[in-house]
Short mmCIF file of C-alpha atoms and ligand atoms in Angstrom, two decimals:
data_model
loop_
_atom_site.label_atom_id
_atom_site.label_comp_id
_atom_site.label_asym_id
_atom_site.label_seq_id
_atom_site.Cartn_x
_atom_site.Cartn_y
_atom_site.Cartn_z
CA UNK A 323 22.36 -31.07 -10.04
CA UNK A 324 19.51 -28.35 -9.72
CA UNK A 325 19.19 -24.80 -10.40
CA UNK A 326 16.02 -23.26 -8.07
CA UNK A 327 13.66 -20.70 -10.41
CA UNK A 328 10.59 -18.63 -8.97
CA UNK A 329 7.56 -20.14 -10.47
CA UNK A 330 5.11 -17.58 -8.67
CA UNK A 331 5.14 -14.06 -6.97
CA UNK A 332 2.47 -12.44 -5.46
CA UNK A 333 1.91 -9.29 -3.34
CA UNK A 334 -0.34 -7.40 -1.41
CA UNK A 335 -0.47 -3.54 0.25
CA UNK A 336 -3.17 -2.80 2.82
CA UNK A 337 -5.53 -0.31 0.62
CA UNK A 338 -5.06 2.76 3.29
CA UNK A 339 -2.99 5.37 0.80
CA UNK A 340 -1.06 8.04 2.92
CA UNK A 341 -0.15 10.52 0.93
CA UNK A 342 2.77 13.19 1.45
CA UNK A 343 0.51 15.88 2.48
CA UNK A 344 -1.40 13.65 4.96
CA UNK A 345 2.29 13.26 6.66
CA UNK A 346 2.25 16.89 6.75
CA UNK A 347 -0.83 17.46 9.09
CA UNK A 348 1.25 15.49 11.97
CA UNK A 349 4.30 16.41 11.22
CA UNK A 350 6.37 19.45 10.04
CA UNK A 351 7.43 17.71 6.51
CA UNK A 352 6.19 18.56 3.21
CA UNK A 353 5.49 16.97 0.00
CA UNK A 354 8.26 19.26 -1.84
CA UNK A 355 10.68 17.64 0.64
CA UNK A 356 10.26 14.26 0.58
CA UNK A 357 9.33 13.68 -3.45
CA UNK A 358 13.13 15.68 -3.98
CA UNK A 359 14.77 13.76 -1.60
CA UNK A 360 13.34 10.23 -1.51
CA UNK A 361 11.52 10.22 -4.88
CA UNK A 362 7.94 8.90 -2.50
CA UNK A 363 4.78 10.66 -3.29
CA UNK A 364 2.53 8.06 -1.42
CA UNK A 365 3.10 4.71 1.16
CA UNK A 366 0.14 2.66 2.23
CA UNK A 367 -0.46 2.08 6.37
CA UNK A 368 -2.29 -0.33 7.87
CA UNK A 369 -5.52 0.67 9.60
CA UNK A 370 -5.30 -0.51 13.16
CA UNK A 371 -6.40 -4.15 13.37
CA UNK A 372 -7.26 -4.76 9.64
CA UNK A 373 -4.00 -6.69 8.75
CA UNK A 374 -0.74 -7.88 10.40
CA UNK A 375 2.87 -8.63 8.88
CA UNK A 376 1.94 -12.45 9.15
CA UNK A 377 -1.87 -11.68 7.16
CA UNK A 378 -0.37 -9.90 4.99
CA UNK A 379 2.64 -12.16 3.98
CA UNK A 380 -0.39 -14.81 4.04
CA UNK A 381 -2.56 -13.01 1.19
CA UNK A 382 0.74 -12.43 -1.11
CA UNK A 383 2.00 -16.07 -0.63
CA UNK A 384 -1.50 -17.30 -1.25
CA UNK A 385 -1.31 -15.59 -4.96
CA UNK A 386 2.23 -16.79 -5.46
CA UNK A 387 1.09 -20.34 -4.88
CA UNK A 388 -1.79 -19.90 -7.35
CA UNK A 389 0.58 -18.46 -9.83
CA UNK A 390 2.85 -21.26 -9.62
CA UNK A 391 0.56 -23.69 -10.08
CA UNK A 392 1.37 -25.81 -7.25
CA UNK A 393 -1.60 -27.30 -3.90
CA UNK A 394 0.14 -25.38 -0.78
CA UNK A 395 0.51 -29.21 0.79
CA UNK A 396 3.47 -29.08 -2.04
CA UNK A 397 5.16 -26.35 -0.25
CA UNK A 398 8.30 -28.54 1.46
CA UNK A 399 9.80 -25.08 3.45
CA UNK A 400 8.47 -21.67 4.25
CA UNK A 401 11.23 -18.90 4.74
CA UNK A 402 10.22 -14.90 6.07
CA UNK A 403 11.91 -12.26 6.46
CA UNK A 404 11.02 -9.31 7.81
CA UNK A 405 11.85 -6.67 10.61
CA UNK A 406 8.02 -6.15 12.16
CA UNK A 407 7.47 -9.66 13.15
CA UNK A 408 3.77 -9.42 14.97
CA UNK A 409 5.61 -11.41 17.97
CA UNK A 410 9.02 -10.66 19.69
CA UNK A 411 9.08 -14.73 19.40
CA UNK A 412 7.68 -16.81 17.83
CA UNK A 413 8.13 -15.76 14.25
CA UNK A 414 6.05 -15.53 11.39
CA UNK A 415 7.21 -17.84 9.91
CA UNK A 416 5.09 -20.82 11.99
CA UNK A 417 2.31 -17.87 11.48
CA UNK A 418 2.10 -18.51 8.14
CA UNK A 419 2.53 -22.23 8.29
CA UNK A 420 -0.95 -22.29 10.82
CA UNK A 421 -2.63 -19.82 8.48
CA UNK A 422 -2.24 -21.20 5.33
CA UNK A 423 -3.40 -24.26 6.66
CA UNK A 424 0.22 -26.40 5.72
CA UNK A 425 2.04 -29.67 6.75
CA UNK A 426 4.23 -29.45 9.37
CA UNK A 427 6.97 -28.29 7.29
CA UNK A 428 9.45 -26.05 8.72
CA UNK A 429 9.74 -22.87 8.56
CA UNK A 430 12.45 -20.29 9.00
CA UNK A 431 12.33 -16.68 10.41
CA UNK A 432 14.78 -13.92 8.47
CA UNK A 433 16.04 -10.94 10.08
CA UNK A 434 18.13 -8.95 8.00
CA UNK A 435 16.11 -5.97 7.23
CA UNK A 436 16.50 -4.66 3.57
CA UNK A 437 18.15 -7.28 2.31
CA UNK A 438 15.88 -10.23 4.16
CA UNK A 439 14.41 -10.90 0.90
CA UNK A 440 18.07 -11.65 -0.89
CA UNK A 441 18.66 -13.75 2.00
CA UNK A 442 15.61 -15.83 1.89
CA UNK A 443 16.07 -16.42 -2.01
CA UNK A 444 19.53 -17.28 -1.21
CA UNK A 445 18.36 -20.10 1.35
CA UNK A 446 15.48 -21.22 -0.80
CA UNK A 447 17.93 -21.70 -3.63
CA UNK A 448 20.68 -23.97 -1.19
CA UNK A 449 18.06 -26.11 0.02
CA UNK A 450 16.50 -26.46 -4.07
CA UNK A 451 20.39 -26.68 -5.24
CA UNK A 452 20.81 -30.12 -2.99
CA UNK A 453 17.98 -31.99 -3.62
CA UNK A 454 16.44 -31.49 -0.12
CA UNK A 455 13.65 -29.51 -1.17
CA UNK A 456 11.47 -28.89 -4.49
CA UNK A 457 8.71 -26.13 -3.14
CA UNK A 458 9.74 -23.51 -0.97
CA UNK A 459 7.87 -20.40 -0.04
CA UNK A 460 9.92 -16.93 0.55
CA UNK A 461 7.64 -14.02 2.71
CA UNK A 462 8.94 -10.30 2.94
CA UNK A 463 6.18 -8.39 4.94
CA UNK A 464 6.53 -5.44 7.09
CA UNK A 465 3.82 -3.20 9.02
CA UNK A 466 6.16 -0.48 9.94
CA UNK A 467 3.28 2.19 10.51
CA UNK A 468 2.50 1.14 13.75
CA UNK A 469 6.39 1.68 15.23
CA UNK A 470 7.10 4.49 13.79
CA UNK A 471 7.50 8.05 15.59
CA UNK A 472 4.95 10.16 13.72
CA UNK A 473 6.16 13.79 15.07
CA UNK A 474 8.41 15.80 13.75
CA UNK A 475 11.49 14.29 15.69
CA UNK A 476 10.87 11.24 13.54
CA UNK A 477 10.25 12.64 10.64
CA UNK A 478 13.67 11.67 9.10
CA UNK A 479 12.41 8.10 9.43
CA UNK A 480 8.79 7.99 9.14
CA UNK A 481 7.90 9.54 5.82
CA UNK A 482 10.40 6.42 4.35
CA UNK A 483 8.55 3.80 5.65
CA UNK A 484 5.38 1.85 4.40
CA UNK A 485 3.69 -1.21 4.68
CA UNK A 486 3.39 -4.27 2.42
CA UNK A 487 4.32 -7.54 1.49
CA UNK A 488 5.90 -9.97 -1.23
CA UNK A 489 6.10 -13.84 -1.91
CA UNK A 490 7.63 -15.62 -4.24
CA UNK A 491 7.73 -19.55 -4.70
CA UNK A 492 10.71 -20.70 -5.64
CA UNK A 493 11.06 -24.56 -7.03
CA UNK A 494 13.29 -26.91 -8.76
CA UNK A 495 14.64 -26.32 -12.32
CA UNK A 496 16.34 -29.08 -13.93
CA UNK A 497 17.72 -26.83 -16.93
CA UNK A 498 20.84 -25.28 -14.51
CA UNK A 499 21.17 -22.61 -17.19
CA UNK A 500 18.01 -21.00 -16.26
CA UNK A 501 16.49 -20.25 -12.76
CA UNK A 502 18.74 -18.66 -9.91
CA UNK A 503 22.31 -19.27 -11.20
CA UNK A 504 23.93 -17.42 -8.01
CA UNK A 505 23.69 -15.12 -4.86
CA UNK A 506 26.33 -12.95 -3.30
CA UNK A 507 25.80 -12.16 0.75
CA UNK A 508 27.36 -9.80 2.67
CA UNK A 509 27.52 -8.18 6.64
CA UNK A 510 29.08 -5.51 7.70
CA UNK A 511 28.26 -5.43 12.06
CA UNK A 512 30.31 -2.30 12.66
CA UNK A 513 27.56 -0.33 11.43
CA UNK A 514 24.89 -2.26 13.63
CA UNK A 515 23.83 1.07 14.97
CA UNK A 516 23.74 3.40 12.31
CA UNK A 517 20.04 2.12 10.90
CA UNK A 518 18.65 -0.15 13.94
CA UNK A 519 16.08 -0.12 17.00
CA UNK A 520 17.72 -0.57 20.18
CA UNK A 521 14.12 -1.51 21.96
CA UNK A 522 12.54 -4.39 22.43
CA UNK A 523 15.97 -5.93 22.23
CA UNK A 524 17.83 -7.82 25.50
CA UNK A 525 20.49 -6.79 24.63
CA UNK A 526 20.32 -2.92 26.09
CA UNK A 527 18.22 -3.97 29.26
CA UNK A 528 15.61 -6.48 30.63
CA UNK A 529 11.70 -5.83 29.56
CA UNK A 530 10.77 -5.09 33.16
CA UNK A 531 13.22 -2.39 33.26
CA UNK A 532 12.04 -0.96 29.47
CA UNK A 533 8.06 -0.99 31.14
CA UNK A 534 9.06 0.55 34.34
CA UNK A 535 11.15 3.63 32.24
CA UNK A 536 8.84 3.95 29.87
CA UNK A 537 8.83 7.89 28.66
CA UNK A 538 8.17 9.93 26.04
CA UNK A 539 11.98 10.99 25.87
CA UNK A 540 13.22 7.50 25.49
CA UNK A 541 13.37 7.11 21.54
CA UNK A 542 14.67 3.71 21.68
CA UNK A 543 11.34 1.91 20.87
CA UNK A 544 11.29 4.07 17.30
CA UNK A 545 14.17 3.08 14.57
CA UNK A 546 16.91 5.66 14.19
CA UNK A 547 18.80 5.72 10.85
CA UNK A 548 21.81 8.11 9.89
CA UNK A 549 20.47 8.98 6.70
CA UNK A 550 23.45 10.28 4.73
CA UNK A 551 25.84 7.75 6.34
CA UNK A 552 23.77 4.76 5.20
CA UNK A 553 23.03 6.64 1.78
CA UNK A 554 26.98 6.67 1.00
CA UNK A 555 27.42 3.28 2.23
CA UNK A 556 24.37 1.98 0.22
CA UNK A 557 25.50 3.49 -3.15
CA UNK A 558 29.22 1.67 -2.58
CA UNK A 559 27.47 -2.00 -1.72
CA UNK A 560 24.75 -1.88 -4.29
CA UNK A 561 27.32 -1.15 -6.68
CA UNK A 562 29.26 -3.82 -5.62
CA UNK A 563 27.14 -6.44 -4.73
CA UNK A 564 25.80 -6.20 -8.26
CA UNK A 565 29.12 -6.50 -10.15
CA UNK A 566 30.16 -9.61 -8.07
CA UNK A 567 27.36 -11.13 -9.32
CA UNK A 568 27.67 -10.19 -12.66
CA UNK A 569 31.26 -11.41 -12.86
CA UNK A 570 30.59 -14.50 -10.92
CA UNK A 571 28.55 -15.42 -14.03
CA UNK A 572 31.23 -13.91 -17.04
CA UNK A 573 28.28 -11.25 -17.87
CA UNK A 574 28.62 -7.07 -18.40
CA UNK A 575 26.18 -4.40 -16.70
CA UNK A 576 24.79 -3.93 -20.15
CA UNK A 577 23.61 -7.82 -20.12
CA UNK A 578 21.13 -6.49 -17.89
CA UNK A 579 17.14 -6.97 -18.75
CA UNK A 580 16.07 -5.79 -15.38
CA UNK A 581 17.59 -4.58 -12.36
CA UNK A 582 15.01 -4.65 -9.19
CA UNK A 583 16.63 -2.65 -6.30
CA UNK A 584 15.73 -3.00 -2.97
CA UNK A 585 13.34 0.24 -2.93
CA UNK A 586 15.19 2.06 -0.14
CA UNK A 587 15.33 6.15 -1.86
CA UNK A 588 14.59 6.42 -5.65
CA UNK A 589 18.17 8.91 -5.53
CA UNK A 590 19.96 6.14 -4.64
CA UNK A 591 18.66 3.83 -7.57
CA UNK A 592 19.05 6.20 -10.14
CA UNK A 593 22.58 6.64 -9.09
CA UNK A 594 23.54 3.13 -9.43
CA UNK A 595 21.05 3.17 -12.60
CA UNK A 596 23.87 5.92 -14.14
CA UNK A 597 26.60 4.09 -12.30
CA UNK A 598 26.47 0.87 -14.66
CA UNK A 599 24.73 3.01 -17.83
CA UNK A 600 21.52 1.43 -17.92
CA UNK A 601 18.32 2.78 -19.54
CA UNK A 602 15.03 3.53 -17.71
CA UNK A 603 13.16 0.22 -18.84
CA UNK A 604 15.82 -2.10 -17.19
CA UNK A 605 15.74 -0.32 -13.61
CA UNK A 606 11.91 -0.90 -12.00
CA UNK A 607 11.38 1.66 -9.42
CA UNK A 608 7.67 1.63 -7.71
CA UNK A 609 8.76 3.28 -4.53
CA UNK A 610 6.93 6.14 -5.28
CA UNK A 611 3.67 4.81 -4.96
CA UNK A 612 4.49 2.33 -1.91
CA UNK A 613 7.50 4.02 0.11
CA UNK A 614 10.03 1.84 1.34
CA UNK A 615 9.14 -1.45 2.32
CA UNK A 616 11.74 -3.39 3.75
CA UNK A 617 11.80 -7.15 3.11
CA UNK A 618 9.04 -6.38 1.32
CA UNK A 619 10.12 -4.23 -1.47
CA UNK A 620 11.89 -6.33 -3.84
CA UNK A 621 8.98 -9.20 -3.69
CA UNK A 622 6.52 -6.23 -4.33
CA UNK A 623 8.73 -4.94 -7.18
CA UNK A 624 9.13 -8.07 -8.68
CA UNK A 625 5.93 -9.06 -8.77
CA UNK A 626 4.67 -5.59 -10.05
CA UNK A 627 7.61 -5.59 -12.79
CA UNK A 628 5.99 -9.41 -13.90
CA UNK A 629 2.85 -8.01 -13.96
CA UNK A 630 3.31 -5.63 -16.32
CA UNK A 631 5.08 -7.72 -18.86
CA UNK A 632 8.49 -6.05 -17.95
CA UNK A 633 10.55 -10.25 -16.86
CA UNK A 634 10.15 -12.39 -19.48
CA UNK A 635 11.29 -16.18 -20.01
CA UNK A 636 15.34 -15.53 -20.86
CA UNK A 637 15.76 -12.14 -19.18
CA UNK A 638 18.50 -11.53 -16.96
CA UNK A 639 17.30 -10.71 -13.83
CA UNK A 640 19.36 -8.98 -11.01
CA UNK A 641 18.06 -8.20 -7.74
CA UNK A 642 20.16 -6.04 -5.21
CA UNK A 643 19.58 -4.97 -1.98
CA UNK A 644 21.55 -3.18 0.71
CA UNK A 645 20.17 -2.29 4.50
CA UNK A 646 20.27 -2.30 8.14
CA UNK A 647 23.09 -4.50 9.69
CA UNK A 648 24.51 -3.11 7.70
CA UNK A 649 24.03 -5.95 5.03
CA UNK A 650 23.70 -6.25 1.43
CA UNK A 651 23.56 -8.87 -1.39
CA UNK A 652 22.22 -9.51 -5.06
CA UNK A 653 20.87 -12.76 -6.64
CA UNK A 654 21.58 -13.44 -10.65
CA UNK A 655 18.87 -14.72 -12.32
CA UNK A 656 18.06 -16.57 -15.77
CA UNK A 657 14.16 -15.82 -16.23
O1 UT7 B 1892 16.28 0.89 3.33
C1 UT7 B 1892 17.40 0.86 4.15
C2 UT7 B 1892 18.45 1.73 3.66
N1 UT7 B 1892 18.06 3.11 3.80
C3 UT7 B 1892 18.55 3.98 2.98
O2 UT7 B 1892 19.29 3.64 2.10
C4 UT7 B 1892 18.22 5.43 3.24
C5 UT7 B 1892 19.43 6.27 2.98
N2 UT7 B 1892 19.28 7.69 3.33
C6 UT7 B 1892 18.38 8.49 2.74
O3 UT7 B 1892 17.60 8.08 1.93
C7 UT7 B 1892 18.44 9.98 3.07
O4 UT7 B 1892 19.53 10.23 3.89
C8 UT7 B 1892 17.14 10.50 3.74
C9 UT7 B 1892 16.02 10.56 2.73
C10 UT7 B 1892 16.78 9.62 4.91
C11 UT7 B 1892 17.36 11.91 4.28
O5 UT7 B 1892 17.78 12.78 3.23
P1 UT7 B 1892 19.04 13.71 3.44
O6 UT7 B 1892 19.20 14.46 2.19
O7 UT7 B 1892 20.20 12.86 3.89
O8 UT7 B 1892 18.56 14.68 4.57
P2 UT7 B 1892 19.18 14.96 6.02
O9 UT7 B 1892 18.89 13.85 6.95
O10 UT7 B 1892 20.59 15.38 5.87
O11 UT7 B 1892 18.35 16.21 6.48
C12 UT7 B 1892 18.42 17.47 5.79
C13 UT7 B 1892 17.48 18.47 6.44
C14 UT7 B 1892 17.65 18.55 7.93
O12 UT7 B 1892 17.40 19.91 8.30
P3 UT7 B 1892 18.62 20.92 8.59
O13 UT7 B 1892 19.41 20.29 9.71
O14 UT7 B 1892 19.41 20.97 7.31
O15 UT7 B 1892 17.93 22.19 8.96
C15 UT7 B 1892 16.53 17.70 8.48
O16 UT7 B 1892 16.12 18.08 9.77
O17 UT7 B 1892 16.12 18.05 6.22
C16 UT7 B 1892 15.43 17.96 7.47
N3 UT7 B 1892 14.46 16.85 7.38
C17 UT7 B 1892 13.22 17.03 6.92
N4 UT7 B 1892 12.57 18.10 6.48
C18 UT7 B 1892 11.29 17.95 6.06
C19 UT7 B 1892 14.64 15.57 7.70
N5 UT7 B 1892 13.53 14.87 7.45
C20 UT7 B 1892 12.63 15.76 6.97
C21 UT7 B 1892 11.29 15.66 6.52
N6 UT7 B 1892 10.67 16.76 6.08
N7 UT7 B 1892 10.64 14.47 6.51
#
């Protein structure tokens, strides 16, 4: 028997800062708005052609491999999740394998949004659990910039998003009291809609008829999210998702070192923050400075928490995330 543990994180942000009153010189938004209702002062875009969601899933696996110690021809599996894939097919995920230069290992390509990351730890950890693999590599990236509608009519969606990525390497732990000791998944398809983009997607109509209709009224190629519906159903999952966890493994909210949320709206963080009584140093927030990310945020998070000294060896770590899909799920885990 196994346990999986993350031996290395890395992440990376293109350097282009957008702040909230550069959003407001396209768009009727303002600062005042989006800081009260989102908690985001600042997201980072890609500049055209300077990175894509594979380079820069590439550059934050790279430091995750350094970090845990390991040559990249160790790597046995390479899992990435992520909603902007640079290709409708193939997916990153043999991007990444050509990059970084790796065996022909496989690789598999995550798309659950939000909580893509959770999902990808999740599979990681099976694969460690039984003995197949000892190395894999987990990718979150996103370039949402480039999709998004940047006018007013999407500015209930645009000011959210920003562009990143996270890696982690996760490998086996022979001590199953540390490392990953469980994951909790969860779908909810009735809600598909609510927090999705219809187009590119076969299943609303062939490509050929998407080029020939092509117009600027047709907001199916931008996402479209019902904020306050998904906020209401994101502060019942997260709650949730995290107590199944934490009773899964006989342990109490206040057993807690650090909580990473998925980075979706600080609001919604600080509610489940005062939902399960924790303090401010074991809830890391960093959407501020980085808007959401998708996929990418926890990764990001994580690896920014580690950074500064905030997961140590023996802290209980407890990532949650809840998204598009609608899905959600949390992973338990013994630093
Ligand atoms: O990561 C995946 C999961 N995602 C989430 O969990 C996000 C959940 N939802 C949210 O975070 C919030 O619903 C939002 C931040 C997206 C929106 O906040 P809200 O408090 O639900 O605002 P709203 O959509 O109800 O809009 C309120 C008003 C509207 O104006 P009227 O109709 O009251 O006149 C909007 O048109 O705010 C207006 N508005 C804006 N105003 C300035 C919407 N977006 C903006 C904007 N700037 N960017």
């Amino acid at each position: 028997m196994y346990n999986s543990k993350i031996a290395g994180l890395g992440f990376y942000v293109p350097e282009n800062v957008v702040t909230n009153d550069d959003l407001s010189k396209v768009m009727d938004t303002n600062d005042e708005w989006i800081q009260e209702r989102t908690g985001i002062k600042e997201r980072r875009h890609v500049i055209k052609g300077a990175d894509t969601t594979t380079s820069m899933g590439v550059k934050a696996a790279q430091k995750a491999i350094e970090r845990a110690g390991i040559d990249k021809n160790d790597i046995d599996f390479i899992v990435f999740a992520t909603l902007s894939p640079d290709y409708y097919f193939p997916g990153p995920g043999v991007l990444v394998q050509r990059d970084l230069g790796l065996k022909t290992v496989g690789s598999l390509d995550v798309r659950n949004q939000c909580s893509g990351f959770v999902y990808g730890i999740s599979v990681a950890d099976q694969y460690i659990k039984s003995g197949m693999y000892k190395n894999v590599l987990v990718i979150g990236s996103e370039l949402h910039s480039h999709g998004l509608d940047m006018t007013t009519r999407g500015r209930g969606v645009s000011v959210i998003f920003g562009d990143g990525a996270g890696a982690a390497v996760l490998t086996r732990e022979e001590d199953t009291s540390k490392g990953i000791l469980s994951t909790h998944l969860h779908s909810e398809g009735q809600h598909a809609e609510e927090l999705s983009l219809i187009a590119p997607g076969m299943g609303k109509r062939w490509v050929t008829d998407i080029i020939e209709d092509a117009d600027s009224e047709d907001t199916s190629y931008f996402p479209y999210m019902n904020g306050q519906f998904v906020f209401k159903n994101a502060v019942v999952r997260f709650s949730e998702v995290i107590m199944e966890g934490l009773q899964k493994n006989h342990l109490k909210p206040e057993d807690i070192d650090m909580l990473i949320p998925h980075q979706a709206n600080l609001r919604i963080s600080q509610f489940i923050q005062k939902k399960f009584g924790l303090r401010d140093d074991q809830v890391f927030n960093n959407i501020m400075k980085y808007g959401n990310t998708t996929a990418a945020s926890i990764p990001i998070a994580l690896t920014e928490a580690w950074e500064e000294g905030k997961v140590n060896e023996g802290d209980l770590v407890v990532l949650a995330a809840f998204g598009s899909g609608f899905t959600w799920g949390s992973a338990i885990i013994r630093w």
